[in-house]
mmCIF file of C-alpha atoms in Angstrom:
data_model
loop_
_atom_site.group_PDB
_atom_site.id
_atom_site.type_symbol
_atom_site.label_atom_id
_atom_site.label_comp_id
_atom_site.label_asym_id
_atom_site.label_seq_id
_atom_site.Cartn_x
_atom_site.Cartn_y
_atom_site.Cartn_z
ATOM 1 C CA MET E 1 -99.483 30.359 -119.559
ATOM 2 C CA THR E 2 -96.441 30.287 -121.834
ATOM 3 C CA GLU E 3 -93.930 30.159 -118.970
ATOM 4 C CA CYS E 4 -95.870 27.377 -117.252
ATOM 5 C CA LEU E 5 -96.010 25.401 -120.497
ATOM 6 C CA GLN E 6 -92.272 25.807 -120.949
ATOM 7 C CA SER E 7 -91.627 24.574 -117.402
ATOM 8 C CA CYS E 8 -93.804 21.508 -117.938
ATOM 9 C CA LEU E 9 -92.236 20.694 -121.293
ATOM 10 C CA SER E 10 -88.774 20.889 -119.727
ATOM 11 C CA ASP E 11 -89.643 18.370 -117.002
ATOM 12 C CA CYS E 12 -90.174 14.786 -118.201
ATOM 13 C CA LEU E 13 -92.190 13.982 -115.087
ATOM 14 C CA CYS E 14 -94.779 16.646 -115.942
ATOM 15 C CA LEU E 15 -97.867 15.226 -117.692
ATOM 16 C CA SER E 16 -100.128 18.208 -117.117
ATOM 17 C CA PHE E 17 -100.164 21.610 -115.446
ATOM 18 C CA GLN E 18 -102.607 24.101 -114.043
ATOM 19 C CA ILE E 19 -102.605 27.804 -113.330
ATOM 20 C CA CYS E 20 -104.346 28.870 -110.128
ATOM 21 C CA HIS E 21 -104.419 32.564 -109.205
ATOM 22 C CA ASN E 22 -101.546 33.166 -111.637
ATOM 23 C CA GLU E 23 -99.482 30.412 -109.946
ATOM 24 C CA CYS E 24 -98.053 27.638 -112.143
ATOM 25 C CA GLN E 25 -98.464 24.110 -110.757
ATOM 26 C CA LEU E 26 -96.857 21.117 -112.501
ATOM 27 C CA CYS E 27 -98.563 17.710 -112.191
ATOM 28 C CA SER E 28 -97.069 14.234 -112.606
ATOM 29 C CA SER E 29 -100.423 12.753 -113.644
ATOM 30 C CA ASN E 30 -103.444 13.594 -115.801
ATOM 31 C CA LYS E 31 -107.165 12.873 -116.019
ATOM 32 C CA ASP E 32 -106.639 9.588 -117.865
ATOM 33 C CA LEU E 33 -104.310 8.136 -115.228
ATOM 34 C CA THR E 34 -105.977 9.403 -112.046
ATOM 35 C CA PRO E 35 -109.467 10.728 -112.870
ATOM 36 C CA SER E 36 -110.538 10.734 -109.210
ATOM 37 C CA ASP E 37 -107.856 13.297 -108.361
ATOM 38 C CA TRP E 38 -109.253 15.856 -110.760
ATOM 39 C CA MET E 39 -112.069 18.091 -109.534
ATOM 40 C CA GLU E 40 -113.554 21.262 -110.934
ATOM 41 C CA ASN E 41 -112.011 24.391 -109.497
ATOM 42 C CA PRO E 42 -113.241 27.737 -110.810
ATOM 43 C CA ASP E 43 -110.005 29.383 -109.711
ATOM 44 C CA CYS E 44 -107.789 27.096 -111.835
ATOM 45 C CA VAL E 45 -107.268 26.406 -115.513
ATOM 46 C CA ALA E 46 -105.804 22.972 -116.313
ATOM 47 C CA PHE E 47 -103.847 21.797 -119.359
ATOM 48 C CA GLU E 48 -102.609 18.372 -120.407
ATOM 49 C CA PHE E 49 -100.833 16.766 -123.352
ATOM 50 C CA TRP E 50 -102.583 14.655 -125.925
ATOM 51 C CA LYS E 51 -101.875 12.962 -129.246
ATOM 52 C CA ASN E 52 -102.417 15.716 -131.795
ATOM 53 C CA GLU E 53 -102.912 14.460 -135.337
ATOM 54 C CA ARG E 54 -102.292 17.933 -136.728
ATOM 55 C CA GLU E 55 -98.729 18.917 -135.913
ATOM 56 C CA ASN E 56 -98.144 22.305 -134.323
ATOM 57 C CA GLU E 57 -101.856 22.953 -133.701
ATOM 58 C CA LEU E 58 -100.976 23.524 -130.058
ATOM 59 C CA ASP E 59 -98.421 26.089 -131.171
ATOM 60 C CA LYS E 60 -100.969 28.072 -133.132
ATOM 61 C CA GLN E 61 -103.775 27.985 -130.578
ATOM 62 C CA GLN E 62 -102.150 28.128 -127.144
ATOM 63 C CA CYS E 63 -98.549 29.308 -127.385
ATOM 64 C CA ASP E 64 -97.252 32.841 -127.687
ATOM 65 C CA GLN E 65 -95.178 33.672 -130.728
ATOM 66 C CA GLY E 66 -91.623 32.341 -130.406
ATOM 67 C CA CYS E 67 -92.240 29.867 -127.568
ATOM 68 C CA MET E 68 -91.004 26.278 -127.862
ATOM 69 C CA THR E 69 -93.323 23.263 -127.683
ATOM 70 C CA SER E 70 -90.943 20.469 -128.761
ATOM 71 C CA LEU E 71 -88.342 20.511 -125.996
ATOM 72 C CA ASN E 72 -86.478 17.260 -125.383
ATOM 73 C CA CYS E 73 -87.175 16.794 -121.694
ATOM 74 C CA CYS E 74 -84.534 14.036 -121.508
ATOM 75 C CA VAL E 75 -81.922 16.731 -122.043
ATOM 76 C CA THR E 76 -83.434 19.307 -119.711
ATOM 77 C CA SER E 77 -84.533 17.192 -116.737
ATOM 78 C CA PHE E 78 -82.570 13.859 -116.647
ATOM 79 C CA PRO E 79 -85.374 11.723 -115.149
ATOM 80 C CA CYS E 80 -83.612 8.340 -115.323
ATOM 81 C CA LEU E 81 -81.633 7.351 -112.228
ATOM 82 C CA HIS E 82 -78.481 5.259 -111.700
ATOM 83 C CA GLY E 83 -77.061 5.942 -115.137
ATOM 84 C CA GLY E 84 -80.213 5.012 -117.058
ATOM 85 C CA LYS E 85 -80.616 6.357 -120.593
ATOM 86 C CA CYS E 86 -83.672 8.521 -121.286
ATOM 87 C CA ASN E 87 -85.623 8.331 -124.551
ATOM 88 C CA VAL E 88 -88.612 10.521 -125.432
ATOM 89 C CA ALA E 89 -91.863 8.526 -125.601
ATOM 90 C CA LYS E 90 -93.872 8.568 -128.807
ATOM 91 C CA GLN E 91 -97.100 9.424 -126.986
ATOM 92 C CA TYR E 92 -97.700 11.555 -123.909
ATOM 93 C CA SER E 93 -100.894 9.941 -122.592
ATOM 94 C CA GLU E 94 -99.191 7.905 -119.847
ATOM 95 C CA GLN E 95 -95.541 8.944 -119.788
ATOM 96 C CA ARG E 96 -93.325 11.276 -121.757
ATOM 97 C CA PHE E 97 -90.130 9.244 -121.525
ATOM 98 C CA VAL E 98 -88.828 5.687 -121.355
ATOM 99 C CA CYS E 99 -85.713 4.754 -119.385
ATOM 100 C CA LYS E 100 -83.241 2.148 -120.567
ATOM 101 C CA CYS E 101 -81.791 1.135 -117.234
ATOM 102 C CA SER E 102 -78.182 0.275 -116.493
ATOM 103 C CA ASN E 103 -77.354 -3.274 -115.496
ATOM 104 C CA GLY E 104 -78.715 -4.099 -112.083
ATOM 105 C CA TYR E 105 -81.573 -1.568 -112.081
ATOM 106 C CA HIS E 106 -85.166 -1.470 -113.257
ATOM 107 C CA GLY E 107 -88.378 0.447 -112.747
ATOM 108 C CA TYR E 108 -90.068 3.476 -114.320
ATOM 109 C CA ARG E 109 -87.065 5.678 -113.493
ATOM 110 C CA CYS E 110 -84.522 2.878 -112.852
ATOM 111 C CA GLU E 111 -85.092 3.466 -109.159
ATOM 112 C CA LYS E 112 -85.172 -0.236 -108.219
ATOM 113 C CA SER E 113 -82.145 -2.511 -108.017
ATOM 114 C CA CYS E 114 -82.070 -6.061 -109.414
ATOM 115 C CA SER E 115 -80.932 -9.107 -107.508
ATOM 116 C CA PRO E 116 -77.255 -9.971 -108.189
ATOM 117 C CA GLY E 117 -76.878 -11.876 -111.443
ATOM 118 C CA PHE E 118 -79.942 -10.394 -113.152
ATOM 119 C CA LYS E 119 -80.717 -7.349 -115.267
ATOM 120 C CA GLY E 120 -83.443 -5.908 -117.490
ATOM 121 C CA ILE E 121 -86.486 -3.717 -116.948
ATOM 122 C CA ASN E 122 -88.157 -6.463 -114.919
ATOM 123 C CA CYS E 123 -84.899 -7.953 -113.573
ATOM 124 C CA ASP E 124 -85.723 -11.254 -115.253
ATOM 125 C CA GLU E 125 -82.760 -11.431 -117.654
ATOM 126 C CA PRO E 126 -79.966 -13.657 -116.270
ATOM 127 C CA ILE E 127 -76.410 -12.353 -116.619
ATOM 128 C CA LEU E 128 -74.509 -15.295 -118.110
ATOM 129 C CA SER E 129 -71.064 -13.696 -118.350
ATOM 130 C CA CYS E 130 -69.211 -10.491 -117.560
ATOM 131 C CA ARG E 131 -70.614 -9.049 -120.793
ATOM 132 C CA GLY E 132 -73.810 -8.338 -118.876
ATOM 133 C CA TYR E 133 -71.976 -5.746 -116.773
ATOM 134 C CA ASN E 134 -70.234 -3.922 -119.608
ATOM 135 C CA ASN E 135 -72.067 -0.585 -119.571
ATOM 136 C CA GLY E 136 -69.036 1.479 -120.520
ATOM 137 C CA SER E 137 -68.055 2.395 -116.972
ATOM 138 C CA ALA E 138 -67.474 -1.025 -115.418
ATOM 139 C CA VAL E 139 -64.347 -1.536 -113.320
ATOM 140 C CA SER E 140 -62.462 -4.836 -113.290
ATOM 141 C CA GLY E 141 -63.276 -6.912 -110.223
ATOM 142 C CA TYR E 142 -65.635 -9.533 -108.815
ATOM 143 C CA TYR E 143 -69.197 -9.773 -110.149
ATOM 144 C CA THR E 144 -72.147 -12.132 -109.796
ATOM 145 C CA ILE E 145 -73.417 -14.059 -112.812
ATOM 146 C CA PHE E 146 -75.982 -16.824 -113.334
ATOM 147 C CA GLY E 147 -75.753 -20.325 -114.793
ATOM 148 C CA GLY E 148 -74.251 -23.728 -114.259
ATOM 149 C CA LYS E 149 -75.776 -27.161 -113.842
ATOM 150 C CA ASN E 150 -78.234 -26.074 -111.147
ATOM 151 C CA ASN E 151 -78.885 -22.586 -112.571
ATOM 152 C CA HIS E 152 -77.753 -20.478 -109.648
ATOM 153 C CA THR E 153 -75.688 -17.345 -109.091
ATOM 154 C CA TYR E 154 -71.939 -17.407 -108.452
ATOM 155 C CA THR E 155 -68.997 -14.998 -108.360
ATOM 156 C CA VAL E 156 -66.453 -14.542 -111.149
ATOM 157 C CA PHE E 157 -63.651 -12.124 -111.924
ATOM 158 C CA CYS E 158 -64.362 -9.713 -114.792
ATOM 159 C CA ASP E 159 -61.648 -7.926 -116.739
ATOM 160 C CA PHE E 160 -62.717 -4.683 -118.434
ATOM 161 C CA SER E 161 -59.218 -3.224 -118.730
ATOM 162 C CA SER E 162 -58.785 -3.623 -122.505
ATOM 163 C CA ASN E 163 -62.037 -1.977 -123.687
ATOM 164 C CA THR E 164 -63.525 -5.447 -123.991
ATOM 165 C CA THR E 165 -65.168 -7.825 -121.564
ATOM 166 C CA TRP E 166 -63.482 -10.990 -120.295
ATOM 167 C CA THR E 167 -64.648 -13.631 -117.800
ATOM 168 C CA LEU E 168 -61.974 -15.575 -115.914
ATOM 169 C CA VAL E 169 -62.555 -19.354 -116.077
ATOM 170 C CA GLN E 170 -59.182 -20.726 -114.937
ATOM 171 C CA SER E 171 -56.087 -19.445 -113.140
ATOM 172 C CA TYR E 172 -53.194 -21.187 -111.412
ATOM 173 C CA SER E 173 -49.629 -20.662 -110.292
ATOM 174 C CA PHE E 174 -46.785 -22.874 -111.454
ATOM 175 C CA GLU E 175 -46.523 -24.758 -108.166
ATOM 176 C CA ASN E 176 -50.144 -25.901 -108.611
ATOM 177 C CA LYS E 177 -49.764 -26.937 -112.257
ATOM 178 C CA ASP E 178 -50.320 -30.648 -111.588
ATOM 179 C CA GLN E 179 -53.936 -29.961 -110.588
ATOM 180 C CA PHE E 180 -54.716 -28.534 -114.028
ATOM 181 C CA GLN E 181 -53.314 -31.087 -116.458
ATOM 182 C CA LEU E 182 -56.742 -32.141 -117.727
ATOM 183 C CA PRO E 183 -58.703 -30.853 -120.743
ATOM 184 C CA PHE E 184 -61.586 -28.408 -120.427
ATOM 185 C CA SER E 185 -63.968 -31.219 -121.358
ATOM 186 C CA VAL E 186 -63.429 -32.540 -117.820
ATOM 187 C CA SER E 187 -65.174 -30.762 -114.954
ATOM 188 C CA ASN E 188 -61.962 -30.298 -113.024
ATOM 189 C CA ALA E 189 -63.189 -27.497 -110.754
ATOM 190 C CA SER E 190 -60.942 -26.007 -108.088
ATOM 191 C CA ASN E 191 -61.636 -23.596 -105.216
ATOM 192 C CA GLN E 192 -65.229 -22.782 -106.094
ATOM 193 C CA GLY E 193 -65.753 -20.290 -103.287
ATOM 194 C CA ASN E 194 -67.325 -16.857 -103.293
ATOM 195 C CA ALA E 195 -64.435 -15.443 -105.320
ATOM 196 C CA PRO E 196 -61.692 -16.909 -107.525
ATOM 197 C CA PHE E 197 -58.478 -17.957 -105.805
ATOM 198 C CA TRP E 198 -55.857 -16.855 -108.300
ATOM 199 C CA LYS E 199 -53.246 -19.524 -107.493
ATOM 200 C CA SER E 200 -55.619 -22.438 -107.982
ATOM 201 C CA TYR E 201 -58.945 -21.753 -109.661
ATOM 202 C CA ARG E 202 -61.153 -23.334 -112.296
ATOM 203 C CA ILE E 203 -64.910 -23.187 -112.681
ATOM 204 C CA TYR E 204 -67.142 -26.198 -113.298
ATOM 205 C CA LYS E 205 -67.639 -27.324 -116.874
ATOM 206 C CA SER E 206 -71.376 -26.558 -116.695
ATOM 207 C CA LYS E 207 -70.611 -22.967 -115.711
ATOM 208 C CA MET E 208 -68.005 -22.725 -118.443
ATOM 209 C CA ASN E 209 -70.591 -23.868 -120.987
ATOM 210 C CA SER E 210 -72.977 -21.189 -119.769
ATOM 211 C CA ILE E 211 -70.321 -18.491 -120.130
ATOM 212 C CA MET E 212 -69.338 -19.779 -123.575
ATOM 213 C CA SER E 213 -72.934 -19.426 -124.774
ATOM 214 C CA ASP E 214 -72.629 -15.678 -124.186
ATOM 215 C CA SER E 215 -69.102 -15.257 -125.553
ATOM 216 C CA THR E 216 -67.307 -14.884 -128.867
ATOM 217 C CA LYS E 217 -63.584 -15.042 -127.994
ATOM 218 C CA TRP E 218 -61.081 -16.782 -125.706
ATOM 219 C CA ARG E 219 -57.604 -15.766 -124.586
ATOM 220 C CA PHE E 220 -54.652 -17.109 -122.588
ATOM 221 C CA THR E 221 -52.438 -14.662 -120.705
ATOM 222 C CA CYS E 222 -49.710 -14.815 -118.078
ATOM 223 C CA ASN E 223 -50.041 -12.891 -114.802
ATOM 224 C CA TYR E 224 -53.037 -10.577 -114.823
ATOM 225 C CA ASP E 225 -51.908 -6.951 -115.038
ATOM 226 C CA SER E 226 -54.266 -4.565 -113.228
ATOM 227 C CA ASN E 227 -52.886 -1.667 -115.281
ATOM 228 C CA GLY E 228 -54.049 -3.135 -118.564
ATOM 229 C CA THR E 229 -53.591 -6.079 -120.864
ATOM 230 C CA VAL E 230 -50.007 -7.109 -121.618
ATOM 231 C CA TYR E 231 -49.709 -8.559 -125.110
ATOM 232 C CA ILE E 232 -46.411 -10.382 -124.555
ATOM 233 C CA ASP E 233 -46.945 -14.101 -123.847
ATOM 234 C CA TYR E 234 -50.538 -13.878 -124.993
ATOM 235 C CA VAL E 235 -52.878 -15.655 -127.410
ATOM 236 C CA ARG E 236 -56.419 -14.786 -128.468
ATOM 237 C CA GLY E 237 -58.915 -16.446 -130.817
ATOM 238 C CA LEU E 238 -62.565 -16.801 -131.781
ATOM 239 C CA THR E 239 -64.861 -19.425 -130.281
ATOM 240 C CA THR E 240 -66.006 -20.198 -133.827
ATOM 241 C CA GLU E 241 -62.450 -21.267 -134.667
ATOM 242 C CA LEU E 242 -61.825 -23.171 -131.421
ATOM 243 C CA ASP E 243 -64.416 -24.486 -128.990
ATOM 244 C CA MET E 244 -62.072 -24.834 -126.026
ATOM 245 C CA ILE E 245 -64.471 -27.074 -124.087
ATOM 246 C CA HIS E 246 -65.284 -29.640 -126.771
ATOM 247 C CA PHE E 247 -62.041 -29.493 -128.766
ATOM 248 C CA ASN E 248 -60.540 -33.010 -128.761
ATOM 249 C CA SER E 249 -57.812 -32.991 -131.348
ATOM 250 C CA GLU E 250 -54.423 -31.632 -132.358
ATOM 251 C CA ARG E 251 -54.307 -29.431 -135.436
ATOM 252 C CA CYS E 252 -53.631 -25.969 -136.791
ATOM 253 C CA VAL E 253 -56.121 -23.429 -135.456
ATOM 254 C CA LYS E 254 -56.549 -19.859 -136.672
ATOM 255 C CA VAL E 255 -55.952 -17.266 -133.931
ATOM 256 C CA GLN E 256 -56.382 -13.514 -134.018
ATOM 257 C CA TYR E 257 -53.080 -12.856 -132.297
ATOM 258 C CA ILE E 258 -50.294 -14.740 -130.527
ATOM 259 C CA ASN E 259 -47.107 -13.508 -128.869
ATOM 260 C CA VAL E 260 -44.399 -15.636 -127.264
ATOM 261 C CA ARG E 261 -41.357 -13.880 -125.807
ATOM 262 C CA GLY E 262 -42.038 -10.875 -128.041
ATOM 263 C CA TRP E 263 -42.339 -12.876 -131.253
ATOM 264 C CA ASP E 264 -45.838 -12.567 -132.630
ATOM 265 C CA CYS E 265 -48.226 -13.437 -135.414
ATOM 266 C CA THR E 266 -51.592 -11.914 -136.419
ATOM 267 C CA ASP E 267 -54.475 -13.823 -138.039
ATOM 268 C CA CYS E 268 -52.362 -16.920 -138.481
ATOM 269 C CA MET E 269 -52.526 -20.673 -137.924
ATOM 270 C CA VAL E 270 -51.155 -22.036 -134.636
ATOM 271 C CA TYR E 271 -50.797 -25.684 -133.660
ATOM 272 C CA MET E 272 -53.031 -26.487 -130.677
ATOM 273 C CA LYS E 273 -53.677 -29.732 -128.872
ATOM 274 C CA GLN E 274 -56.192 -31.018 -126.324
ATOM 275 C CA VAL E 275 -57.159 -34.667 -125.878
ATOM 276 C CA HIS E 276 -58.737 -36.785 -123.152
ATOM 277 C CA ASP E 277 -55.707 -36.700 -120.829
ATOM 278 C CA ILE E 278 -53.836 -33.588 -122.026
ATOM 279 C CA PRO E 279 -54.909 -29.972 -121.401
ATOM 280 C CA LEU E 280 -55.322 -27.368 -124.104
ATOM 281 C CA HIS E 281 -51.989 -25.825 -125.086
ATOM 282 C CA VAL E 282 -50.016 -24.318 -127.958
ATOM 283 C CA ARG E 283 -47.100 -26.057 -129.651
ATOM 284 C CA ILE E 284 -44.603 -23.595 -131.059
ATOM 285 C CA GLY E 285 -42.813 -23.922 -134.409
ATOM 286 C CA ILE E 286 -45.567 -25.744 -136.293
ATOM 287 C CA CYS E 287 -48.147 -24.358 -138.766
ATOM 288 C CA GLN E 288 -47.603 -20.673 -139.598
ATOM 289 C CA PHE E 289 -46.232 -19.562 -136.214
ATOM 290 C CA THR E 290 -42.607 -20.574 -136.775
ATOM 291 C CA ASN E 291 -40.721 -17.290 -136.437
ATOM 292 C CA VAL E 292 -39.927 -17.590 -132.711
ATOM 293 C CA ASP E 293 -36.248 -16.879 -132.137
ATOM 294 C CA ASN E 294 -34.127 -19.466 -130.301
ATOM 295 C CA LEU E 295 -36.837 -22.118 -130.449
ATOM 296 C CA LYS E 296 -36.312 -24.708 -127.700
ATOM 297 C CA GLU E 297 -36.207 -28.446 -128.370
ATOM 298 C CA CYS E 298 -36.120 -31.556 -126.222
ATOM 299 C CA HIS E 299 -34.326 -34.628 -127.550
ATOM 300 C CA ASP E 300 -35.543 -37.944 -126.195
ATOM 301 C CA ASN E 301 -34.640 -41.337 -127.661
ATOM 302 C CA GLY E 302 -33.532 -39.716 -130.885
ATOM 303 C CA ALA E 303 -36.698 -37.649 -131.339
ATOM 304 C CA ALA E 304 -36.806 -33.843 -131.158
ATOM 305 C CA TRP E 305 -39.871 -32.077 -129.765
ATOM 306 C CA ASN E 306 -40.607 -28.379 -129.966
ATOM 307 C CA GLU E 307 -41.538 -26.302 -126.942
ATOM 308 C CA THR E 308 -45.130 -25.752 -125.891
ATOM 309 C CA SER E 309 -46.820 -22.788 -124.239
ATOM 310 C CA PHE E 310 -49.856 -21.900 -122.144
ATOM 311 C CA GLY E 311 -50.587 -24.806 -119.921
ATOM 312 C CA TYR E 312 -49.011 -28.241 -120.451
ATOM 313 C CA TYR E 313 -46.249 -29.135 -117.983
ATOM 314 C CA GLY E 314 -44.196 -32.015 -116.616
ATOM 315 C CA LEU E 315 -40.774 -32.625 -115.059
ATOM 316 C CA LEU E 316 -37.799 -34.358 -116.610
ATOM 317 C CA GLN E 317 -34.330 -34.648 -115.105
ATOM 318 C CA HIS E 318 -31.558 -34.328 -117.646
ATOM 319 C CA ARG E 319 -29.573 -37.572 -117.824
ATOM 320 C CA THR E 320 -26.149 -35.933 -117.932
ATOM 321 C CA SER E 321 -26.509 -32.939 -115.635
ATOM 322 C CA MET E 322 -28.179 -31.639 -112.508
ATOM 323 C CA PHE E 323 -30.510 -29.340 -114.457
ATOM 324 C CA ILE E 324 -34.259 -29.806 -114.089
ATOM 325 C CA PHE E 325 -36.174 -29.050 -117.274
ATOM 326 C CA ILE E 326 -39.746 -27.803 -117.373
ATOM 327 C CA VAL E 327 -41.256 -29.949 -120.088
ATOM 328 C CA CYS E 328 -44.616 -30.777 -121.607
ATOM 329 C CA HIS E 329 -44.884 -34.515 -122.236
ATOM 330 C CA ASN E 330 -41.742 -35.099 -124.367
ATOM 331 C CA THR E 331 -41.666 -31.389 -125.120
ATOM 332 C CA ILE E 332 -39.418 -28.923 -123.361
ATOM 333 C CA LEU E 333 -40.727 -25.604 -122.131
ATOM 334 C CA ALA E 334 -37.539 -23.726 -121.419
ATOM 335 C CA GLY E 335 -38.535 -21.790 -118.365
ATOM 336 C CA TRP E 336 -35.111 -22.198 -116.951
ATOM 337 C CA VAL E 337 -33.343 -20.313 -119.785
ATOM 338 C CA LYS E 338 -34.774 -16.802 -119.374
ATOM 339 C CA PRO E 339 -36.682 -15.356 -116.411
ATOM 340 C CA HIS E 340 -38.998 -13.696 -118.900
ATOM 341 C CA PHE E 341 -39.954 -17.028 -120.423
ATOM 342 C CA TYR E 342 -40.412 -18.500 -116.960
ATOM 343 C CA HIS E 343 -42.901 -15.692 -116.467
ATOM 344 C CA LEU E 344 -44.726 -17.116 -119.462
ATOM 345 C CA VAL E 345 -45.426 -20.411 -117.749
ATOM 346 C CA TYR E 346 -45.904 -19.114 -114.235
ATOM 347 C CA LYS E 347 -49.564 -18.120 -114.177
ATOM 348 C CA PRO E 348 -51.637 -18.909 -117.243
ATOM 349 C CA TYR E 349 -55.029 -17.214 -117.157
ATOM 350 C CA TYR E 350 -57.894 -18.383 -119.297
ATOM 351 C CA TYR E 351 -60.579 -15.887 -120.211
ATOM 352 C CA ILE E 352 -63.719 -15.996 -122.303
ATOM 353 C CA ARG E 353 -64.874 -12.777 -123.873
ATOM 354 C CA GLY E 354 -68.438 -11.491 -124.321
ATOM 355 C CA LEU E 355 -69.929 -10.139 -127.512
#
C-alpha cells in the first residue's frame, strides 16, 4: 500500500488509487466526481484523498514508518502544459493542482489555445499591448493584440530585447518624413496592414489610446537593432510625465534618459514640443539637457534656433551656398555634418512600454 500511495502522491493527476490482487492502479477521479464509475469489488481495496482536519492522521493510520505523505506533485509530475505554472491546490476533493497558464492557453492543464489577442484561463482577457505576451521567454516579432475604435484584433511589432516590453506605434524612414509631420493627437495612420511596414507606419489614434492604457513608458529610438537596444540617439520617459497623445504644448519634460550623439542625461528635464500642426519632438540645448557638444544652430532673419531631434523635419536651402540643410521649422537638424547624426534622424521609432 505504501508504494502505491507514494506513486499517487507523486502524480498530480491521481485523485485516488486502488490495489487489486497486489497490483497498484492510479485513478484520475474519485467517488465524489464520478460516483457511477465506482462499484464494489471484493478483490480490490480503494483509497482516496479527503480534507483531514487533524494533520498527519493519515500518516499514523495508513502509512508505514518513514514514508512521505506531503509530496509536492507539481515538482514530481509537471501536469501543466505549454509552459503553465503548477500550484498545489488547498483541497484534494476535485483536483490536487491549479495551473496558471501561459499567454494564449487555458484549460485544466493549459491544453487549450486561446484565439489570437486573448489570454486568461477562459481566454476572455483581451491583450491590449505587447505586455500581454511577456512571459519571460517571448521573442521580438509580430504579435496580435486587441483594441481600437471598433474593438478588434490587429498585428503589432513587439520588442522584448531589453528585458522590458515595447509596442511599436510609429516608424518611418527619412524619405517618408513628410507623411509624419503631424502630432499624435491626429489619427494619421499609415500602412495599417497585417504587419507594420517599417519605412512608413503609424497606428490609428484609437489603437494608440488602447495601448497607452496598458503602458507606463514611451521611448524614441533610431533604427531598430535586432541584437538589442542601442542607447545612443535615444530618449525614454514615463507616461505620467508626458502623455504623448494628448500633449499640446512646449515645455520642459522630465525624462528617464536621453542620449544624442553620445551626450546623455539621466532623470533630467528636456524641452519637448507638440502642437496642432507640429509633431512631438525634442529641442536640444534648453532646460537641463544643455551639455551636447558642438550644438547646431540655424540663423534666420537675425534669430538663432537650436537643433531638434526625434521627428520634426523640413528643408531649407542655404542662401549663400549649394548646401541643403535638414531643418525643423526654423531649427536646423545637422544631419549633413556627421553620418552618425544623420543616422539619428533617419528612422525614428516610437514605442510604448507595458507595465
